XYZ file of C-alpha atoms in Angstrom:
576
model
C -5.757 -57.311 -53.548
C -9.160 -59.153 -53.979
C -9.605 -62.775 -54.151
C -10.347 -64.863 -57.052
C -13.927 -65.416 -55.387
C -14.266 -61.495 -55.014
C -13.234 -60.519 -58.781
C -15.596 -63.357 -59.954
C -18.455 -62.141 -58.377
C -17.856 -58.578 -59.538
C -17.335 -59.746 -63.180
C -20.601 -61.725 -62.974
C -22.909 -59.047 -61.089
C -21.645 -56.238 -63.530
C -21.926 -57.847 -67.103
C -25.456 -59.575 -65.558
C -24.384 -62.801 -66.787
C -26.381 -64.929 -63.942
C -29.404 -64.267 -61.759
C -28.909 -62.621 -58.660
C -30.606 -65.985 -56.870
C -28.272 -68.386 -58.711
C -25.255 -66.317 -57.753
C -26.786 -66.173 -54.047
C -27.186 -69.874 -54.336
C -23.449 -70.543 -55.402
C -22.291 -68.265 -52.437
C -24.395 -70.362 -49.829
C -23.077 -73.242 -51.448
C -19.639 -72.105 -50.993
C -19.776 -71.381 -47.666
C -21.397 -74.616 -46.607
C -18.584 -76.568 -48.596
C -15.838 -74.876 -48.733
C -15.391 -75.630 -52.724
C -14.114 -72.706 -54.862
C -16.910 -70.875 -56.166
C -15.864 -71.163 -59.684
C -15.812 -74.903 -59.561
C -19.329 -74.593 -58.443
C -20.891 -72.309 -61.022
C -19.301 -74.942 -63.771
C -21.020 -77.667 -61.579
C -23.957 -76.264 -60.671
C -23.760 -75.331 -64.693
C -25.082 -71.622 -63.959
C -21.962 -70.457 -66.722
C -19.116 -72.851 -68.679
C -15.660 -73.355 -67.864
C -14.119 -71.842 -70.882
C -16.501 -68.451 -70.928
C -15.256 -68.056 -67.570
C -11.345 -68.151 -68.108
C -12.095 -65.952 -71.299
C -13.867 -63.341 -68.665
C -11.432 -63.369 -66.360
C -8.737 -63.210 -68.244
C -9.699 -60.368 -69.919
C -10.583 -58.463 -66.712
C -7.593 -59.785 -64.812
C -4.958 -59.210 -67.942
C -3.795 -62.267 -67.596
C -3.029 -64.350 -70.744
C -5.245 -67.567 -70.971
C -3.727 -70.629 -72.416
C -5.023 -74.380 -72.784
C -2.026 -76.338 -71.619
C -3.481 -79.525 -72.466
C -2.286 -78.862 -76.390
C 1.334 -77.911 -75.473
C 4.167 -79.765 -74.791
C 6.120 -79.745 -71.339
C 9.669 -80.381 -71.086
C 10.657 -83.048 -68.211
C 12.893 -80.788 -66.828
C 10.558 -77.812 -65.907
C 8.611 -80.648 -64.095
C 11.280 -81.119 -61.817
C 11.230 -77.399 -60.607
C 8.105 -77.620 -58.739
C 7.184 -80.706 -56.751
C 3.777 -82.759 -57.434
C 1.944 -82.115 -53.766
C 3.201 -78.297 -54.156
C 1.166 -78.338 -57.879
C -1.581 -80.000 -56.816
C -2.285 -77.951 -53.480
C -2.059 -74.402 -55.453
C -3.397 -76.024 -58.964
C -0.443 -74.584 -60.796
C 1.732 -76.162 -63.579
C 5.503 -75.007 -65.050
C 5.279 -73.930 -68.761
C 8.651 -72.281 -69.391
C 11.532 -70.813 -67.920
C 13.311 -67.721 -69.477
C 15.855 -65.999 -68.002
C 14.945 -65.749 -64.098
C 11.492 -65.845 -65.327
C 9.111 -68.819 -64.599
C 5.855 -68.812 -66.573
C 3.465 -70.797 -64.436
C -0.536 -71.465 -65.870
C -2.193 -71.240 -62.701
C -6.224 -71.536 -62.073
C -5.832 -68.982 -59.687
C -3.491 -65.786 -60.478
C -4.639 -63.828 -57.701
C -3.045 -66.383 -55.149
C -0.562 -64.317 -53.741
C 0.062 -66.936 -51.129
C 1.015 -69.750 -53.477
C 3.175 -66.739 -55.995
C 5.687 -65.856 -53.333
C 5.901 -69.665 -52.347
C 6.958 -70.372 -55.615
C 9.040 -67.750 -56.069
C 11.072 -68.955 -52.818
C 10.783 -72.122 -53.620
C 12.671 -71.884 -57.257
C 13.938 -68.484 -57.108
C 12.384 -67.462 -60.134
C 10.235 -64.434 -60.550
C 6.608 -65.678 -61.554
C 5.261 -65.092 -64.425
C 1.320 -65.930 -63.976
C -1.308 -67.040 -67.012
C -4.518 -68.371 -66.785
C -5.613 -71.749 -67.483
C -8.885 -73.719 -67.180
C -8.556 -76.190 -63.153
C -9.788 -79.108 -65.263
C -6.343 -78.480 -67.862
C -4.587 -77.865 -64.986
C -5.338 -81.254 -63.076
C -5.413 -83.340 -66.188
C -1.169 -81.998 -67.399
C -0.089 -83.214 -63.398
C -1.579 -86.460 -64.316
C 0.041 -86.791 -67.256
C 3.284 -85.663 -66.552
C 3.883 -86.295 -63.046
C 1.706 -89.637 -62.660
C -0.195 -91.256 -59.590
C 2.021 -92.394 -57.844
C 2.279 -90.212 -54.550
C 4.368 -91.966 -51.410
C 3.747 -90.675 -47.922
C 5.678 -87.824 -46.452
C 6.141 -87.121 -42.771
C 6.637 -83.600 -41.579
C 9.462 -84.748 -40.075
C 10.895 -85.794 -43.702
C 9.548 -82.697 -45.171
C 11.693 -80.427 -42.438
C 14.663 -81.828 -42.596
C 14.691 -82.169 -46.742
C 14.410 -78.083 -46.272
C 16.942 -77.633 -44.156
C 19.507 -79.532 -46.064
C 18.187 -77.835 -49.126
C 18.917 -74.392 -47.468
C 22.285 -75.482 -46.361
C 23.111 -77.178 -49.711
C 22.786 -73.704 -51.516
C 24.448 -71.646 -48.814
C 21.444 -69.709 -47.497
C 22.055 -70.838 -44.451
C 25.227 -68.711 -43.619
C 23.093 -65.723 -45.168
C 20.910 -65.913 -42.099
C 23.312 -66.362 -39.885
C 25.307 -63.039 -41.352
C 22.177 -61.003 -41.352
C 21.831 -62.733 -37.941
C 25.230 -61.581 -36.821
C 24.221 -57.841 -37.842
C 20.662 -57.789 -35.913
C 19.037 -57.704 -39.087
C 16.657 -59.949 -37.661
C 13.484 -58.502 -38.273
C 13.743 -58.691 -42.203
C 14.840 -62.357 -42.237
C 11.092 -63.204 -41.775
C 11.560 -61.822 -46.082
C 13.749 -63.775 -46.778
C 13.003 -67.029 -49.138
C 14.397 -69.779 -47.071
C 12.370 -68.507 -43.899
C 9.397 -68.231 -46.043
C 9.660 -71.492 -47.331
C 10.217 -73.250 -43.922
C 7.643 -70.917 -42.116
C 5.240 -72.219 -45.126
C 5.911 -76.285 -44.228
C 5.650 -75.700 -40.834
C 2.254 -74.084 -41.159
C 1.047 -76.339 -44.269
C 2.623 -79.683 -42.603
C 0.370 -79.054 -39.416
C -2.741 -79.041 -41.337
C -2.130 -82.090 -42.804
C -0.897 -83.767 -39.876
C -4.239 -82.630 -38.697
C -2.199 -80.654 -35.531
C -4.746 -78.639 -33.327
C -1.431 -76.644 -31.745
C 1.787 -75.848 -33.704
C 4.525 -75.132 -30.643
C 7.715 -73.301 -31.981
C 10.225 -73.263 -28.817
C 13.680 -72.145 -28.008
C 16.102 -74.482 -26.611
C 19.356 -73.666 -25.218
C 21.335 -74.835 -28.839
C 18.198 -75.432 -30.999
C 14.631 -74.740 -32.032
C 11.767 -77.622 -31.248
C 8.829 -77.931 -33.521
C 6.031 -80.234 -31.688
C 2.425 -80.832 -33.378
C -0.329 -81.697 -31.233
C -2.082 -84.091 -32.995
C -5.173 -86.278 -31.319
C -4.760 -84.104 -28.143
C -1.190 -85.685 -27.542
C 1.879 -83.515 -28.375
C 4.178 -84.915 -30.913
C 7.977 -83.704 -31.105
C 8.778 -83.063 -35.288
C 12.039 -82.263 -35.741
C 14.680 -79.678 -33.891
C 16.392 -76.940 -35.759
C 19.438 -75.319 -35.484
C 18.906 -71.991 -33.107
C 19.719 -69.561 -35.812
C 16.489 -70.138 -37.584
C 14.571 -69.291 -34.079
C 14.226 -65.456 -34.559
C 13.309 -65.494 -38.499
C 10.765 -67.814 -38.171
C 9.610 -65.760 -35.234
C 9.469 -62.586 -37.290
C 7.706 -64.292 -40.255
C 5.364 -65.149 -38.571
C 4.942 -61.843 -36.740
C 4.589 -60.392 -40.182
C 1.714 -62.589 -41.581
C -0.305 -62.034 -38.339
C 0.176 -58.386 -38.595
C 2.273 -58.310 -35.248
C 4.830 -56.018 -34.015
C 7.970 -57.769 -34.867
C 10.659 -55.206 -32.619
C 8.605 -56.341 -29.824
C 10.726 -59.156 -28.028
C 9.683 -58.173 -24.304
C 6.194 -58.569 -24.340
C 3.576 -61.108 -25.076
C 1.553 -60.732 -28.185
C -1.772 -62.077 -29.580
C -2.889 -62.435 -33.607
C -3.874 -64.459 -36.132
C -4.155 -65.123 -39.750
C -5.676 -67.480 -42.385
C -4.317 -69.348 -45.331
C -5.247 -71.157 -48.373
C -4.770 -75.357 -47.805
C -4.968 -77.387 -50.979
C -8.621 -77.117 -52.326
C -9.257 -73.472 -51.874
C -10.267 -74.563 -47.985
C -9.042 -71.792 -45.619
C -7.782 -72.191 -42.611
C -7.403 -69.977 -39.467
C -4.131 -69.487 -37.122
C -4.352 -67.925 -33.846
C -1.070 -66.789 -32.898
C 0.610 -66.322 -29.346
C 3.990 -65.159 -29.011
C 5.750 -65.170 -25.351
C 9.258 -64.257 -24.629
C 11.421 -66.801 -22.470
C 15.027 -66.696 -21.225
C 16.025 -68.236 -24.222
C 13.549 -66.425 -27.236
C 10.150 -66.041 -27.898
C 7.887 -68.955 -27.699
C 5.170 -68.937 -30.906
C 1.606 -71.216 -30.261
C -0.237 -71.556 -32.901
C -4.142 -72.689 -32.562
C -5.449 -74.365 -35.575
C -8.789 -73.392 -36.623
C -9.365 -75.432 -39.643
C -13.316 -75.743 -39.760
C -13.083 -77.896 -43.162
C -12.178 -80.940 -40.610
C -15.002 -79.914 -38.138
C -18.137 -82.122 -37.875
C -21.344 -79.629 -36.657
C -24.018 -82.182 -36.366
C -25.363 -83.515 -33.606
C -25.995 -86.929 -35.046
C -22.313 -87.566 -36.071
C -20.562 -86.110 -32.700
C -20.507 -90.252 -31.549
C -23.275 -89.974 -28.744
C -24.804 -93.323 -27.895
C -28.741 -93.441 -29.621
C -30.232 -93.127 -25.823
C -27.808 -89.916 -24.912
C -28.649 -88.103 -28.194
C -31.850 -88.808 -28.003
C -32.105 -87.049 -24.469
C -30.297 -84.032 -25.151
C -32.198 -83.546 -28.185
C -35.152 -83.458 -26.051
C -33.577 -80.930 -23.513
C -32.273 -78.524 -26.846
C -36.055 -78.055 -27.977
C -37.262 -76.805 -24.913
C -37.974 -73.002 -24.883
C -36.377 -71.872 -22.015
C -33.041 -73.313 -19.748
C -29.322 -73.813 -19.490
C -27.381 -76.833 -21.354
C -23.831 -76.666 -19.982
C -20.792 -78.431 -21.642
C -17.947 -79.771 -19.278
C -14.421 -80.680 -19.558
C -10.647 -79.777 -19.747
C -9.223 -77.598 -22.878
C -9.739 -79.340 -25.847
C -11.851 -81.732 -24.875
C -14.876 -80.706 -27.943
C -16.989 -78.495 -25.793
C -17.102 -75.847 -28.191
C -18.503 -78.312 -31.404
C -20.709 -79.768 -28.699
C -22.277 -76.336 -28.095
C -22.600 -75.166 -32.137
C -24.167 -78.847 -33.243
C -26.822 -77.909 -30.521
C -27.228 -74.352 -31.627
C -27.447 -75.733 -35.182
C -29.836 -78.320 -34.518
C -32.475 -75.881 -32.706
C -31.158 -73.173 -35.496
C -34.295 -71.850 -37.332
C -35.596 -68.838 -39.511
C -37.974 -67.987 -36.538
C -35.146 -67.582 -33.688
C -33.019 -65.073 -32.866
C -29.471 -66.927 -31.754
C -26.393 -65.263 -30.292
C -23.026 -66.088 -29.101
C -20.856 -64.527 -27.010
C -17.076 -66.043 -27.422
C -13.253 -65.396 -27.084
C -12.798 -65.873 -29.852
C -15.294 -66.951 -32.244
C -13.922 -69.975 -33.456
C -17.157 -71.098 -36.066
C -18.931 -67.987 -38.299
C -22.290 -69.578 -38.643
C -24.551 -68.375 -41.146
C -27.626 -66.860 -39.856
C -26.508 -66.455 -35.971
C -25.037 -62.686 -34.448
C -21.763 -63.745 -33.099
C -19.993 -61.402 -30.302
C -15.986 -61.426 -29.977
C -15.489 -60.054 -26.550
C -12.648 -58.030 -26.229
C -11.737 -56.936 -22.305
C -8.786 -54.343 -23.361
C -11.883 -51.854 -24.371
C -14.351 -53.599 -21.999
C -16.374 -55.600 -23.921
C -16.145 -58.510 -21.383
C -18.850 -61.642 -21.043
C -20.820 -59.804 -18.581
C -21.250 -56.030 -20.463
C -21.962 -58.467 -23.384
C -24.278 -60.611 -21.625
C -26.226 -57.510 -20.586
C -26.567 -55.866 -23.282
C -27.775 -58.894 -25.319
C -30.401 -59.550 -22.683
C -31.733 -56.647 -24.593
C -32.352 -57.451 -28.326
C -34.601 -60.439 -27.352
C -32.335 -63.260 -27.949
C -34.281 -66.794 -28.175
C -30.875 -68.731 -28.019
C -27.674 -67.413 -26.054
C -24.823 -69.058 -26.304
C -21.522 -68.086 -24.013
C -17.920 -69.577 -25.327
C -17.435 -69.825 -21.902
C -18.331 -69.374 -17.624
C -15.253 -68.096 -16.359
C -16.675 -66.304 -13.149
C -19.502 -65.932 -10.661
C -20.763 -62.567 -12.539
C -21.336 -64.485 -16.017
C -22.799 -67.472 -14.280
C -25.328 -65.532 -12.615
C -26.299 -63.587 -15.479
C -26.600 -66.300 -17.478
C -29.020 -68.615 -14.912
C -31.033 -65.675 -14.761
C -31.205 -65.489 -18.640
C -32.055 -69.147 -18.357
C -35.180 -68.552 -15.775
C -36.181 -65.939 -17.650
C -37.123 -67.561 -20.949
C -34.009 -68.079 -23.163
C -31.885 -71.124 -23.570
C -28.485 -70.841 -22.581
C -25.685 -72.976 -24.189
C -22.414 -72.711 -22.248
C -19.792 -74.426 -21.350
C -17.017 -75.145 -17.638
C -13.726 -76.256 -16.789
C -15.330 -79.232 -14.446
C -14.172 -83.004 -14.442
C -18.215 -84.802 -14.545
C -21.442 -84.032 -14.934
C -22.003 -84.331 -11.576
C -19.246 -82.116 -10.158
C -20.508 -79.501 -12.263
C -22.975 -78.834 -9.731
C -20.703 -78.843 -7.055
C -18.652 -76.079 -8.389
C -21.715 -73.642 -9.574
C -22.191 -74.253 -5.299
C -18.771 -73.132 -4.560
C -19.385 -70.124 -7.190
C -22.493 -68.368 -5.199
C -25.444 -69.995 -7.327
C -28.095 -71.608 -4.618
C -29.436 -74.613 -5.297
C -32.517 -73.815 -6.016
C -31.491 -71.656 -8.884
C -29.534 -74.233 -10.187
C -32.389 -76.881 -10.041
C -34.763 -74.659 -11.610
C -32.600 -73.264 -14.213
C -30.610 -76.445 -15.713
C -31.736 -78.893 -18.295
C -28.787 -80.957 -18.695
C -25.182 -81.276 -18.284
C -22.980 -82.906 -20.757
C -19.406 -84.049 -19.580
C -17.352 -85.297 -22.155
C -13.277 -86.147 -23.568
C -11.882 -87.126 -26.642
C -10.535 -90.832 -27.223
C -7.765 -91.598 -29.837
C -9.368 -93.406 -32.923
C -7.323 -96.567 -33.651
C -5.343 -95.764 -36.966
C -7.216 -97.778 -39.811
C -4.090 -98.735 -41.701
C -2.464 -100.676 -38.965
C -5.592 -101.780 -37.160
C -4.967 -105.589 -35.745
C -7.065 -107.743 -32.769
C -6.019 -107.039 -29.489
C -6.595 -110.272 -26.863
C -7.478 -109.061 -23.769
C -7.013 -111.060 -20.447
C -10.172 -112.546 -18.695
C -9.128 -110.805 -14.957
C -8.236 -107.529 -16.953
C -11.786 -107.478 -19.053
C -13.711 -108.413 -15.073
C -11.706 -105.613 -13.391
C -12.506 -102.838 -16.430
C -16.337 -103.761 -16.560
C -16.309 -105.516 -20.126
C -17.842 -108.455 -19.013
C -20.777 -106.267 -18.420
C -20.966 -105.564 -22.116
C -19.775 -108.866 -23.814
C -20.188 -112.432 -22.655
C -17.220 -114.688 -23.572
C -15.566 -117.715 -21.312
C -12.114 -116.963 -21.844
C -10.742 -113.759 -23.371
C -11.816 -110.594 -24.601
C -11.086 -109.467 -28.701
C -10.308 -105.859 -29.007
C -8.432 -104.089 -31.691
C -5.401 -102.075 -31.352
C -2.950 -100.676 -33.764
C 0.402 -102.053 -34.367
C 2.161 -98.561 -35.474
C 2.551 -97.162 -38.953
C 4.151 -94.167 -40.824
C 0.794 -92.446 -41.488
C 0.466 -92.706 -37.238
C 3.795 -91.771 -36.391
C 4.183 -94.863 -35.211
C 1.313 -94.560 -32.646
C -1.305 -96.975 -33.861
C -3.794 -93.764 -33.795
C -5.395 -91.829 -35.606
C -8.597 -89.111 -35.765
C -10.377 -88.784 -32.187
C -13.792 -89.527 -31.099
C -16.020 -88.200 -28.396
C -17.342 -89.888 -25.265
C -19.743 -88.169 -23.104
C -22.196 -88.780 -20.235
C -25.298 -86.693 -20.187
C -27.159 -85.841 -17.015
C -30.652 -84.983 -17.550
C -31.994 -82.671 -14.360
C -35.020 -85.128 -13.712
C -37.698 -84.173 -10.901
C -35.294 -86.976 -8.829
C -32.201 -84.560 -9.532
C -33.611 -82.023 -8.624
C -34.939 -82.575 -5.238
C -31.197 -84.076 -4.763
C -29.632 -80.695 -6.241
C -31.887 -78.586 -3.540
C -31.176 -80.688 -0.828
C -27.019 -80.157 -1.155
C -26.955 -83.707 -2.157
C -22.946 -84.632 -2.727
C -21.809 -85.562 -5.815
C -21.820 -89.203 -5.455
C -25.304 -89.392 -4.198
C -26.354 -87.349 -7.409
C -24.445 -89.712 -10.155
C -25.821 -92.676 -8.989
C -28.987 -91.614 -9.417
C -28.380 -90.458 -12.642
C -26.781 -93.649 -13.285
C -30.119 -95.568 -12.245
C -32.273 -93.168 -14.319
C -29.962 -94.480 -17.226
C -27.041 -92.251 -17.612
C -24.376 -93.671 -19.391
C -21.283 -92.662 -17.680
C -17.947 -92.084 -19.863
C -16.209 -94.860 -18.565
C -19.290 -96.879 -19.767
C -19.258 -95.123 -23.339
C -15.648 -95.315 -23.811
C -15.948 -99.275 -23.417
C -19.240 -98.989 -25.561
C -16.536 -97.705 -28.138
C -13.817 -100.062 -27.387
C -15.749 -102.925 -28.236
C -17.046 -101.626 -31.374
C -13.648 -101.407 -32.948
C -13.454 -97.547 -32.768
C -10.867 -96.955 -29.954
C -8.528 -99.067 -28.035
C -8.633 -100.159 -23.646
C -5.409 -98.254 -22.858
C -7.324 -95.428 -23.892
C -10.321 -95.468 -22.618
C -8.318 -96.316 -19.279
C -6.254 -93.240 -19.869
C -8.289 -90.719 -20.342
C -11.610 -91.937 -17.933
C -11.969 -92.369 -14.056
C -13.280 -95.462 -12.700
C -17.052 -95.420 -11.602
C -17.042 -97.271 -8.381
């Protein structure tokens, strides 16, 4: 079925009720923000609020309604919870029967329709009503007041919900019969699927891990790059959550012997979207599900807000605009290569240039750039796409990533040979990076005549901002870390820390922010990269040409209130 977005746009291009431009206009717009696109025609004030509901209601058959005149009884309010109306923009009129009549701004959300329905048990009966009527009757009847929910809360609530009304021993009968595969139909799965899903976007999880135990299920978020245990399940639930999830990433679900690869979007509050990858592995005791969040409505692609230091950014700006080289990106999994690499291509993005990428899989669609999603079970691999992109005159290449000698080669060629290449490699520093294109069959003097930069970098918990407190650090402690270098006290050292609150978990963090150390390939480098020079030899002369090593940046950042010491000392190596 099409989308609210799609079925606007047809309604609008047939009846010729805007310019093509203004509609073209409210697309872009769209896709840059992430707003729903009928919000921004009534902003943007290209066609009124209440012509609009009149058009689509009489396109979609839906009856429109302004709920703002009727009267609501308290106990309808109770059916549907206040986060659940706000996130789908839905409000209870009546019940009749097992009929719910719900005004909803959009009817088409077949997402939020079956949520509902599992949620209440009613069949839905959808009308249309105007967002701003919408938003105004959850004010009024279910008030402000909102308090703070932890998944953990939110799970368990479910489950005694579902073994409250007796659903539980359904699944465990249909259980019992190996009717399995449709329990992933079933409302209490759907619902508790949903949370799991919903509660990891707002817990702002990169990873959702759904794992068998030997008497239980574990659910673990993993939020700031640290996994988080949520809440344990009894092992009944294992298998339907498992096939609902299967079924919404289009999976087989009677395959329980083999690994298996999808993924899927869905609608967060606000009409942002948000992508899943999905990987399911069997175990000795049940398929293991991983989800990868993709949500690009939290994702930051500029190169001025990434948190480099004013003297790094301003050298690898001046390495982007040069017309021909290689920029690589170091670090372990989830360490921000990947937005590294796309605030780069977006900051040397132009009319004028053709850009490409080459990923698995493209994580960021970027507007204006031809992005490749290699896929090695037909052989579409790095290197046949490499190749064959060498060929429609690329200005800007970028590859996700430089898993082998083949692709490096290709791609310092591509670099000598008049494009720049973005790309990124599993490597600890800047420095080592060189090392290990050496141990992959580059020479040296490929590698010094093909390399701009090299950008190592990690991400540093942010301390959480609603239990931020001063943090006294010991004179010896501050001497031994380097802080002395950076501020000039007698006795102690005044950091910040956080104490530990519910909207943490408890772990005084919250949010992540990037440290990196740039090495610029200076004529000095160079001669050092030719020669074999070791690692070592290489940093410090970086270091003396004023690079800013992590360690140094994540101290920068300790001191300025952003991050805490135990962190930076966690997750950077000493210089010396």
């Amino acid at each position: 079925m099409a989308s609210l977005k799609d079925r606007i746009k047809e309604i609008l291009i047939r009846d010729k009720l805007i310019p093509q431009e203004d509609l073209q206009h409210a697309l872009d717009e769209q896709k840059k923000t992430g707003e729903e696109l009928n919000k921004i025609l009534i902003r943007l004030k290209l066609i009124d609020e209440d012509t609009l509901t009149h058009l689509l209601s009489q396109d979609l058959g839906y009856p429109p309604i302004s709920i703002s005149r009727l009267k609501i009884e308290p106990e309808l309010v109770k059916i549907i919870p206040k986060d659940i109306a706000m996130k789908y923009q839905i409000m209870p009129i009546s019940v009749m029967g097992d009929r719910l009549t719900l005004a909803m701004a959009d009817p088409l959300n077949i997402f939020a329709i079956d949520n509902i329905k599992a949620l209440t048990g009613y069949t839905i009966n959808p009308i249309i009503s105007k967002t701003k009527d919408i938003e105004t009757t959850i004010e009024k009847y279910y008030g402000r007041q909102e308090a703070f929910v932890t998944p953990t809360e939110t799970f368990e609530a479910i489950i005694k919900d579902i073994k409250d009304t007796g659903e539980l021993e359904l699944v465990k009968e249909a259980a019992d019969q190996s009717g399995v595969e449709h329990l992933g139909e079933e409302a209490p799965i759907i619902k508790l699927t949903d949370t799991i899903i919903q509660q990891a976007v707002l817990s702002r999880a990169s990873d959702v891990f759904i794992e068998p135990m030997e008497k239980s299920v574990r659910v673990r978020y993993r939020i700031d790059g640290v996994i988080r245990e949520i809440d344990r399940m009894t092992k009944v639930l294992l298998y339907p959550i498992v096939s609902r999830i299967k079924v919404i990433a289009a999976l087989d679900i009677s395959e329980h012997r083999l690994p298996q690869d999808g993924r899927f979007k869905t609608i967060i509050g606000g009409g942002r979207e948000v992508d899943f990858r999905v990987n399911v592995l069997p175990t000795v005791l049940g398929e293991k599900v991983v989800l990868r969040v993709l949500d690009q409505g939290t994702s930051v692609l500029n190169i001025e807000t990434l948190g480099f230091e004013p003297e790094s950014l301003k050298r690898l700006r001046e390495c982007a605009v040069k017309p021909h080289g290689l920029i690589l990106a170091c670090g372990p999994t989830g360490s921000g290569k990947t937005t590294t690499l796309y605030s780069i291509l977006k900051y040397v993005d132009s009319p004028g240039k053709n850009i490409v990428t080459v990923e698995d899989p493209v994580e960021y669609q970027m507007k204006g750039m031809n992005q490749v999603n290699i896929r090695p079970s037909v052989g579409l691999t790095f290197p046949a796409s490499l190749r064959s992109i060498l060929r429609q005159d690329p200005n800007v290449i970028m590859i996700g990533e430089i898993r082998d000698t083949e692709t490096l080669d290709i791609a310092v060629k591509a670099a000598l040979t008049g494009h720049l290449v973005l790309s990124s490699l599993h490597t600890a520093t800047a420095a080592g990076s060189i090392v290990r294109m050496e141990n992959m069959g580059i020479e040296p003097f490929l590698i010094s005549s093909s390399v701009l930069a090299i950008i190592a970098q990690r991400l540093l918990r942010k301390i959480c901002p609603f239990c931020k407190e001063p943090q006294v650090i010991p004179r010896p402690v501050a001497e031994r870390v380097g802080l002395l270098k950076m501020v000039q006290v007698n006795k102690e050292v005044e950091l910040f820390h956080g104490k530990g609150c519910k909207r943490c978990f408890q772990t005084g963090y919250k949010g992540r922010v990037g440290i990196t150390e740039i090495l610029v390939f200076s004529p000095q480098v160079k001669e050092l990269v030719w020669a074999r020079a070791g690692e070592f030899k290489i940093k410090e002369t970086a270091r003396a040409e004023g690079m800013k090593t992590m360690r140094e940046d994540g101290l920068a950042k300790a001191v300025a209130g952003l991050t805490t010491l135990e962190e930076v000392l966690r997750v950077t190596a000493a210089d010396e």
